[in-house]
Amino acid sequence: MGSTFVNAEVTDDGYVYQEYGGVFIVTGYNGKGTELVFPTINGEKVDVFFETPNLVQNSSSVEEVDLTNVRRVYKNAFITTSSPFGGEGGFLKLKKVKIGVDNFFEEGAFSVSTVTDLSFSSDVEEVTSSMVAPFKATVTNVDLTNVNSIGASAFAGCTNLTSIELKEVSTIGASAFAGSALKYIISNSVKTINKNAFSGCSSLAFASFEELTSLGDGAFRESGLSSFDVPSGLTALPANCFYSCKSLSQITLSNIQEIGNYAFYFCEKLTDVSFNNVAKIGDYAFQHSGMEGTLEFYPTLISLGTDAFGSTDLTGANFTSNPSGVNRAFGGSDVLTLNIGDVAELDLSNQNTYDKVVYTRTITPSSGGNRSYAGMMLPFTPDENDDYVYYRVNEVSSSEVSFVETTPTANTPYLFENLSASSPVEIVATGDVVVGGSDATIITDGYATGVYEEKTVDSYGKFYSIKGGAMTKYTDQLTVKPYRVYWDFSTVSSANFMLRTSRGGETAIDFMEIDNEQNLEQNYYDLTGRKVLNPVKGNIYIVKGKKVVF
């Protein structure tokens, strides 16, 4: 201490203390108990300075120390006989230490190798690294009763700490358990785990955090986890969170929407993951992982990072959306397939090249039942198929509209004919199939307009679309779904619609009119010519010589 103390005094329970500069310093103990519970003196917390173990009458028998009422513990306050200060025993049996909220440990304050059990006073809400520092090499048991938070690096490097009960802990700080010997950890209270909290825990095989809502970068980096069930409250996995977890073979992503860069990098045993709700997958997220077979992606996916699945054993991937980054995310041997649903709205601003694209659609046959027609616009150029014919408008007069057969290309509206009338149809393109690259969602080519996003237009009696296999005139509003086409025949009063093939064939398309403001006093006839007194909504009738939908 370097200065002279005033006269020493002794508390009723045997603690020798002196006052120095207004601070009460416990310098010895005359009692015989095996637990040292340091008191307050005159209502003040004390410092502890045992110049030698001999100043504690039974130091070799002390098993527990309670530092609740202690501020500072000086260097070499608790030592063993291996200390250069000598002594007949020192604190050879000291096993349990209760740490107080105001404790400050000078370096070497606990030069003992026997402390295995730590607990904390009731006013300790956060365990800090400085509280645990003297015991990191020896601690095996920790009581966290009343503790809400574990601070940064608090138990980092605790090489003998194999388990811990988190009780009421809600926050785990950065690197809190990094490099520790934990084998498993379970909590129903933790909500936040910060950066690198369990990084390097090579013995950590199992972890469960049911209430977790926030996870920091590298939280389980290079740990020994073999499986992990992501809790439902967590929506993002940050960068490096399971980086090089070489034993990780199973993970359930639950409600995960975003996977960060390098999240599963070098997870060599991870062969399969379900991406149900995932929207974004970062750079190198699964590179060098054990992923194999064919991946299934869902419509939620909007972006893929560079080499997200590079250097894996994957053979393919199936998409139902057109995310950004498809062509930079996989190895060259992967077969990439885009499956477009009937009314799926793709993000066509992203340009990708697929090995195969399939558009599936249910098309109602015409009244004859042997053919079916549809307005169609596709974001790719389809392969040839003898059952499918594509037409463009050739000539328009007041009495006739003729369509002529043509070769389809991407992003062009057509009249489509399915010669087999089988449904649904699958329109396929193979090879290097380019999809997207434009923000356009509406494309007009002459009389025809195709849409990639649902659109409602006011018709005013000039717009036509295919409905129920018939060319249909709309007098009010027309709602056009994705990949459909409507035509502007405003100069046509009453026309025949004719298809002319490259082989010289000619076919008429049925025509009907849909009027959203029907005159109920009109006479309605069914398709056999019989008068109908009570028309049914949605049915087709003949009114004034024309087919209409009631």
XYZ file of C-alpha atoms in Angstrom:
550
model
C 0.000 0.000 0.000
C 2.986 2.267 0.536
C 1.559 4.296 3.499
C 0.963 3.806 7.213
C -2.485 2.624 8.392
C -4.205 4.034 11.461
C -4.803 1.606 14.292
C -6.415 -1.676 13.211
C -9.852 -2.616 14.438
C -11.817 -5.890 14.406
C -15.473 -6.462 13.572
C -17.630 -8.652 15.785
C -17.236 -11.528 13.336
C -13.444 -11.330 13.213
C -12.553 -9.170 10.194
C -9.509 -7.001 10.842
C -9.675 -3.659 9.106
C -7.939 -0.327 8.946
C -8.979 3.009 7.537
C -6.804 4.519 4.863
C -7.715 7.767 3.145
C -11.375 7.352 4.070
C -11.494 3.784 2.709
C -11.957 0.749 4.947
C -9.514 -2.002 4.050
C -9.847 -5.528 5.413
C -6.334 -6.748 6.135
C -6.966 -9.933 8.087
C -9.433 -12.407 9.532
C -9.381 -13.908 13.033
C -12.399 -16.167 12.707
C -12.525 -19.879 12.076
C -15.310 -20.172 9.482
C -14.736 -21.798 6.083
C -16.620 -18.993 4.326
C -15.442 -15.410 4.185
C -18.420 -13.032 3.926
C -16.926 -9.570 3.915
C -19.076 -7.030 5.786
C -19.784 -3.381 5.160
C -18.166 -1.063 7.694
C -20.029 2.069 8.712
C -22.330 1.330 5.802
C -19.460 1.386 3.259
C -18.156 -1.375 1.035
C -14.590 -2.439 1.764
C -11.323 -3.199 -0.017
C -9.457 -6.462 0.629
C -5.680 -6.550 1.116
C -4.142 -9.640 2.694
C -0.401 -9.017 2.581
C 0.170 -12.719 3.309
C -2.228 -15.664 3.762
C -1.054 -15.854 7.395
C -3.175 -12.795 8.087
C -6.223 -15.028 7.574
C -6.145 -17.312 10.550
C -7.540 -20.363 8.774
C -6.774 -19.538 5.139
C -6.048 -23.158 4.283
C -9.592 -24.113 5.361
C -11.492 -21.363 3.519
C -13.725 -22.821 0.818
C -16.000 -19.892 -0.067
C -15.609 -16.138 -0.449
C -18.527 -13.684 -0.715
C -17.417 -10.389 -2.290
C -20.860 -8.765 -2.358
C -19.716 -5.919 -0.091
C -16.260 -5.513 -1.628
C -15.002 -2.792 -3.962
C -11.357 -3.634 -4.740
C -9.356 -6.803 -4.247
C -5.642 -6.064 -4.244
C -2.910 -8.073 -5.927
C -2.056 -11.370 -4.215
C -4.952 -11.031 -1.772
C -5.821 -14.716 -2.318
C -2.766 -16.860 -2.979
C -1.501 -20.362 -2.380
C 1.747 -21.641 -0.883
C 3.240 -21.633 -4.361
C 3.316 -17.864 -4.048
C 6.734 -16.244 -3.540
C 5.338 -14.804 -0.312
C 5.453 -18.237 1.243
C 3.103 -19.096 4.114
C 1.948 -22.289 5.669
C -0.996 -23.030 3.469
C -2.609 -20.158 1.683
C -6.047 -20.553 0.154
C -5.592 -24.154 -0.927
C -9.268 -25.134 -0.664
C -10.913 -21.996 -2.026
C -13.555 -23.273 -4.430
C -16.511 -20.874 -4.523
C -16.535 -17.119 -5.094
C -19.570 -14.829 -5.094
C -18.853 -11.712 -7.132
C -20.308 -8.301 -6.311
C -21.451 -5.559 -8.657
C -18.626 -3.166 -7.656
C -15.765 -5.657 -7.634
C -12.482 -4.602 -9.168
C -9.729 -7.180 -9.255
C -6.139 -6.113 -9.511
C -4.019 -8.382 -11.665
C -3.055 -11.421 -9.635
C -5.731 -10.811 -7.007
C -6.596 -14.544 -7.116
C -3.334 -16.434 -7.620
C -5.028 -19.739 -6.910
C -5.961 -22.643 -9.177
C -8.818 -24.084 -7.132
C -11.791 -21.748 -7.810
C -14.354 -23.687 -9.820
C -17.714 -22.159 -8.814
C -18.842 -18.595 -9.496
C -22.054 -16.876 -8.442
C -23.119 -13.247 -8.388
C -24.737 -10.948 -5.865
C -28.408 -10.103 -6.376
C -27.597 -6.618 -7.680
C -25.450 -7.902 -10.570
C -27.551 -7.556 -13.730
C -24.679 -7.914 -16.184
C -21.673 -10.187 -15.869
C -18.590 -8.462 -17.281
C -15.302 -9.865 -18.482
C -13.418 -8.188 -15.628
C -15.603 -9.986 -13.078
C -14.690 -13.382 -14.476
C -11.117 -12.684 -15.597
C -9.279 -14.139 -12.564
C -11.132 -17.456 -12.862
C -11.273 -18.199 -16.601
C -8.727 -20.992 -16.442
C -10.468 -22.879 -13.635
C -14.216 -22.128 -13.510
C -16.513 -25.093 -14.200
C -19.830 -24.003 -12.633
C -21.628 -20.664 -12.892
C -24.825 -19.573 -11.133
C -26.495 -16.746 -13.090
C -29.500 -16.216 -10.812
C -30.862 -12.648 -11.301
C -28.428 -11.936 -14.157
C -30.033 -10.373 -17.272
C -27.028 -9.874 -19.489
C -23.658 -11.460 -20.180
C -21.163 -8.856 -21.310
C -18.593 -8.918 -24.078
C -15.976 -11.657 -23.673
C -17.274 -12.431 -20.164
C -16.613 -16.192 -20.360
C -14.358 -16.192 -23.411
C -11.556 -18.693 -23.064
C -13.120 -20.545 -20.126
C -11.564 -23.843 -21.171
C -13.145 -25.870 -18.356
C -16.675 -24.459 -18.576
C -18.667 -27.209 -20.328
C -22.227 -26.142 -19.450
C -24.100 -23.164 -18.105
C -27.733 -22.476 -17.181
C -28.736 -19.076 -18.541
C -31.882 -18.788 -16.403
C -33.186 -15.202 -16.897
C -30.430 -13.986 -19.240
C -31.865 -12.091 -22.236
C -28.691 -10.731 -23.877
C -25.396 -12.429 -24.665
C -22.607 -10.015 -25.550
C -19.983 -10.110 -28.280
C -17.547 -13.019 -27.886
C -19.169 -13.795 -24.515
C -18.328 -17.516 -24.689
C -15.787 -17.473 -27.522
C -13.308 -20.312 -27.280
C -14.966 -21.811 -24.197
C -15.478 -25.527 -23.617
C -19.305 -25.429 -23.681
C -20.852 -28.667 -24.946
C -24.484 -27.575 -25.022
C -26.587 -24.558 -24.162
C -30.374 -24.177 -23.834
C -32.356 -21.052 -23.090
C -35.985 -19.943 -23.094
C -35.087 -16.345 -22.202
C -32.296 -15.179 -24.514
C -33.501 -12.755 -27.187
C -30.223 -11.263 -28.422
C -26.929 -12.964 -29.226
C -24.182 -10.591 -30.336
C -21.190 -10.931 -32.634
C -18.977 -14.017 -32.230
C -20.731 -14.951 -28.989
C -19.975 -18.679 -29.387
C -17.249 -18.536 -32.029
C -14.554 -21.161 -31.668
C -16.611 -23.295 -29.248
C -15.427 -26.483 -30.910
C -17.123 -28.726 -28.318
C -20.533 -27.035 -28.644
C -22.685 -29.742 -30.252
C -26.163 -28.444 -29.397
C -27.768 -25.034 -28.817
C -31.405 -24.008 -28.460
C -32.798 -20.481 -28.065
C -36.583 -20.524 -28.429
C -37.106 -16.765 -27.892
C -34.176 -15.530 -29.983
C -34.958 -12.518 -32.232
C -31.501 -11.099 -33.001
C -28.277 -12.862 -33.966
C -24.896 -11.183 -34.491
C -22.267 -11.786 -37.166
C -20.235 -14.933 -36.619
C -22.309 -15.940 -33.591
C -21.534 -19.671 -33.963
C -18.521 -19.369 -36.246
C -16.253 -22.451 -36.189
C -18.299 -24.082 -33.444
C -19.018 -27.792 -33.140
C -22.784 -27.564 -33.716
C -24.258 -30.601 -35.455
C -27.799 -29.214 -35.774
C -29.690 -26.013 -35.130
C -33.405 -25.183 -35.175
C -33.779 -21.504 -35.962
C -36.508 -20.074 -33.694
C -39.597 -18.631 -35.353
C -38.900 -15.097 -34.088
C -35.616 -14.839 -35.995
C -35.929 -13.570 -39.581
C -32.295 -13.056 -40.601
C -29.068 -15.031 -40.337
C -26.148 -12.588 -40.381
C -22.783 -12.898 -42.078
C -20.510 -15.734 -40.939
C -23.027 -16.970 -38.356
C -22.251 -20.668 -39.011
C -18.979 -20.141 -40.861
C -16.937 -23.350 -41.015
C -19.206 -25.316 -38.674
C -17.829 -28.541 -40.090
C -20.140 -30.816 -38.071
C -23.361 -28.978 -38.950
C -25.570 -31.407 -40.889
C -29.100 -30.171 -40.164
C -30.691 -26.743 -39.880
C -34.335 -25.639 -39.905
C -34.703 -22.082 -41.205
C -38.309 -21.522 -40.058
C -39.091 -17.864 -40.859
C -35.664 -16.839 -42.128
C -35.950 -14.289 -44.944
C -32.313 -13.300 -45.354
C -29.088 -15.315 -45.207
C -25.904 -13.249 -44.898
C -22.537 -13.482 -46.604
C -20.500 -16.604 -45.731
C -23.298 -17.741 -43.385
C -22.703 -21.470 -44.073
C -19.298 -21.260 -45.726
C -17.391 -24.558 -45.452
C -20.227 -26.356 -43.624
C -19.073 -29.587 -45.216
C -21.760 -31.868 -43.772
C -24.703 -29.627 -44.615
C -26.220 -31.306 -47.684
C -29.770 -29.976 -47.847
C -31.715 -26.893 -46.716
C -35.347 -25.845 -47.184
C -35.636 -22.229 -48.370
C -39.401 -21.779 -47.817
C -39.455 -18.086 -46.855
C -36.001 -16.957 -47.930
C -35.828 -13.735 -49.990
C -32.074 -13.000 -50.044
C -29.013 -15.241 -49.969
C -25.671 -13.452 -49.609
C -22.262 -13.789 -51.220
C -20.537 -17.151 -50.655
C -23.309 -18.112 -48.212
C -23.046 -21.860 -48.969
C -19.740 -21.972 -50.828
C -17.694 -25.119 -50.099
C -20.638 -26.550 -48.151
C -21.895 -30.105 -48.612
C -24.964 -29.072 -50.617
C -25.892 -31.689 -53.204
C -28.687 -32.713 -55.559
C -31.256 -30.192 -56.805
C -32.357 -27.168 -54.790
C -35.963 -25.983 -54.691
C -36.495 -22.242 -54.397
C -39.801 -20.532 -53.645
C -41.491 -17.402 -55.078
C -40.168 -15.365 -52.133
C -36.593 -15.441 -53.476
C -35.479 -12.072 -54.910
C -31.655 -12.129 -54.902
C -28.629 -14.440 -54.867
C -25.085 -13.371 -54.013
C -21.829 -14.103 -55.785
C -20.889 -17.803 -55.533
C -23.677 -18.298 -53.013
C -23.572 -22.005 -53.948
C -20.137 -22.139 -55.534
C -17.846 -25.173 -55.171
C -20.584 -27.576 -54.042
C -21.893 -30.919 -55.319
C -25.207 -29.448 -56.491
C -26.538 -30.705 -59.808
C -29.343 -28.207 -60.288
C -31.811 -25.679 -58.957
C -35.499 -25.054 -59.615
C -36.827 -21.491 -59.445
C -40.364 -20.133 -59.304
C -39.172 -16.515 -59.316
C -36.548 -14.656 -61.334
C -34.154 -13.386 -58.647
C -31.123 -11.251 -59.319
C -27.761 -12.994 -59.407
C -28.763 -16.453 -60.686
C -25.866 -16.641 -63.132
C -23.198 -15.719 -60.607
C -24.433 -17.919 -57.765
C -23.755 -21.457 -59.049
C -21.033 -23.603 -60.527
C -20.959 -24.226 -64.252
C -22.324 -27.791 -64.078
C -25.605 -26.924 -62.364
C -28.819 -27.262 -64.392
C -30.943 -24.199 -63.650
C -34.683 -24.442 -64.301
C -37.280 -21.669 -64.101
C -40.872 -22.835 -63.576
C -43.364 -20.048 -64.246
C -46.784 -20.436 -62.698
C -49.994 -19.404 -64.447
C -50.182 -15.897 -62.938
C -46.803 -15.572 -61.186
C -45.472 -12.021 -61.468
C -41.722 -12.299 -62.077
C -39.194 -9.524 -61.583
C -38.153 -9.232 -65.210
C -35.737 -6.377 -64.549
C -33.272 -9.160 -63.601
C -31.681 -10.827 -66.612
C -30.738 -14.470 -66.112
C -29.864 -17.407 -68.313
C -31.490 -20.733 -67.488
C -30.970 -24.206 -68.890
C -34.708 -24.764 -68.998
C -37.820 -22.620 -68.632
C -41.347 -24.029 -68.291
C -44.537 -21.959 -68.391
C -47.647 -23.853 -67.241
C -51.183 -22.636 -67.892
C -54.726 -24.007 -67.910
C -56.557 -23.028 -71.104
C -60.275 -23.624 -71.619
C -61.071 -25.420 -74.910
C -63.273 -23.762 -77.496
C -66.947 -24.731 -77.757
C -66.075 -27.441 -80.267
C -63.789 -28.977 -77.694
C -61.021 -30.025 -80.088
C -58.855 -26.891 -79.883
C -58.116 -24.159 -77.381
C -57.063 -20.548 -77.767
C -55.438 -17.952 -75.548
C -53.766 -14.585 -75.680
C -50.158 -15.134 -74.634
C -46.914 -13.228 -74.121
C -43.828 -15.002 -72.735
C -40.566 -13.634 -71.317
C -38.601 -16.265 -73.284
C -38.524 -17.795 -76.756
C -40.210 -21.221 -76.621
C -38.993 -24.400 -78.297
C -40.925 -25.709 -81.287
C -43.919 -27.884 -80.494
C -46.209 -29.352 -83.177
C -49.232 -28.985 -80.905
C -48.756 -25.246 -80.392
C -49.313 -22.507 -82.990
C -48.690 -18.774 -82.551
C -50.459 -16.062 -84.569
C -50.121 -12.321 -85.073
C -52.670 -9.923 -86.541
C -52.439 -9.774 -90.312
C -55.359 -7.641 -91.562
C -58.200 -5.741 -89.888
C -61.357 -4.498 -91.565
C -64.789 -3.569 -90.294
C -66.020 -7.070 -91.067
C -63.024 -9.323 -90.515
C -59.879 -9.703 -88.446
C -57.355 -12.193 -89.759
C -54.430 -13.712 -87.902
C -51.467 -15.356 -89.608
C -49.186 -18.018 -88.196
C -45.758 -16.814 -87.071
C -42.652 -17.913 -85.195
C -42.769 -16.860 -81.530
C -40.092 -14.780 -79.839
C -39.738 -13.458 -76.308
C -41.712 -10.419 -75.142
C -44.128 -10.387 -78.079
C -47.935 -10.710 -77.704
C -49.557 -13.532 -79.716
C -52.756 -15.419 -80.219
C -51.915 -18.939 -79.079
C -53.616 -22.124 -80.317
C -53.304 -25.529 -78.667
C -54.171 -28.030 -81.379
C -54.519 -30.922 -78.942
C -56.862 -29.017 -76.584
C -55.204 -30.847 -73.661
C -54.866 -28.793 -70.503
C -52.840 -27.560 -68.761
C -50.300 -26.705 -71.425
C -46.571 -26.650 -70.739
C -44.570 -24.328 -72.929
C -40.888 -25.185 -72.714
C -37.608 -23.596 -73.720
C -34.233 -25.333 -73.376
C -30.604 -24.426 -73.939
C -29.287 -21.033 -72.881
C -32.658 -19.435 -72.230
C -32.457 -15.717 -71.487
C -35.213 -14.290 -69.277
C -35.635 -10.665 -68.244
C -33.439 -7.641 -68.621
C -36.179 -5.012 -68.972
C -38.466 -3.110 -66.621
C -41.309 -3.219 -69.139
C -44.428 -4.937 -67.808
C -46.707 -3.911 -70.708
C -45.685 -4.442 -74.331
C -47.757 -3.357 -77.344
C -47.152 -4.739 -80.824
C -49.583 -3.330 -83.349
C -53.110 -4.230 -82.299
C -51.951 -6.560 -79.483
C -50.886 -5.660 -75.937
C -49.343 -8.184 -73.562
C -48.867 -7.796 -69.804
C -46.538 -9.333 -67.210
C -48.393 -7.795 -64.262
C -52.149 -7.826 -63.745
C -53.785 -4.801 -65.359
C -57.359 -3.483 -65.519
C -58.319 -1.282 -68.477
C -61.475 0.616 -69.416
C -62.618 -1.002 -72.650
C -65.330 1.316 -74.032
C -66.189 -1.502 -76.390
C -62.883 -1.530 -78.239
C -60.821 -4.149 -76.368
C -60.973 -7.874 -77.052
C -59.548 -10.829 -75.197
C -59.821 -14.615 -75.313
C -62.335 -16.015 -72.803
C -63.709 -19.539 -72.799
C -61.933 -20.234 -76.082
C -63.763 -17.368 -77.839
C -62.650 -13.924 -78.972
C -64.561 -11.739 -76.533
C -65.463 -8.068 -76.729
C -65.637 -6.126 -73.452
C -67.895 -3.087 -73.244
C -66.934 -1.953 -69.732
C -63.723 -3.031 -67.979
C -61.231 -5.734 -68.829
C -58.878 -7.293 -66.277
C -55.822 -8.886 -67.844
C -53.715 -11.334 -65.839
C -49.954 -11.887 -66.302
C -48.793 -13.425 -69.606
C -52.191 -12.606 -71.220
C -52.926 -10.425 -74.211
C -55.726 -8.083 -75.262
C -56.369 -6.515 -78.658
C -57.551 -3.034 -79.666
C -60.054 -3.486 -82.495
C -61.777 -0.133 -82.062
C -62.437 0.149 -85.827
C -64.290 -3.159 -85.933
C -68.078 -3.066 -85.633
C -68.944 -6.713 -86.093
C -66.303 -9.045 -87.461
C -65.364 -12.602 -88.155
C -62.078 -13.696 -86.568
C -60.061 -15.941 -88.875
C -56.838 -17.878 -88.307
C -54.709 -18.633 -91.339
C -51.855 -21.116 -90.976
C -48.613 -21.318 -92.945
C -49.957 -24.521 -94.458
C -52.933 -22.767 -96.012
C -55.527 -23.790 -93.433
C -58.214 -21.405 -92.227
C -60.244 -21.537 -89.020
C -62.844 -19.209 -87.535
C -62.760 -18.312 -83.844
C -65.987 -18.086 -81.893
C -67.004 -14.588 -80.890
C -69.024 -13.296 -77.950
C -69.605 -10.025 -76.142
C -69.465 -9.278 -72.417
C -71.581 -6.329 -71.290
C -71.219 -5.411 -67.610
C -74.379 -3.297 -67.722
C -76.877 -5.777 -69.091
C -80.453 -4.819 -70.041
C -82.506 -7.407 -68.185
C -85.530 -6.835 -70.471
C -83.637 -8.249 -73.442
C -84.504 -11.728 -74.650
C -81.939 -14.365 -73.745
C -81.542 -17.678 -75.564
C -79.354 -20.649 -74.715
C -76.909 -22.024 -77.273
C -79.595 -24.345 -78.693
C -81.887 -21.386 -79.391
C -84.380 -21.895 -76.552
C -85.562 -18.761 -74.743
C -84.337 -18.414 -71.139
C -86.618 -16.570 -68.716
C -84.202 -16.509 -65.763
C -80.605 -16.088 -66.967
C -77.865 -17.324 -64.603
C -74.847 -15.118 -63.940
C -71.720 -16.423 -65.631
C -73.523 -18.476 -68.276
C -73.276 -17.821 -72.012
C -76.438 -16.777 -73.882
C -77.383 -15.485 -77.315
C -78.622 -11.863 -77.259
C -79.400 -9.983 -80.461
C -77.602 -12.664 -82.453
C -74.405 -12.473 -80.380
C -72.954 -14.677 -77.671
C -72.672 -12.834 -74.355
C -71.740 -13.748 -70.787
C -74.509 -12.752 -68.387
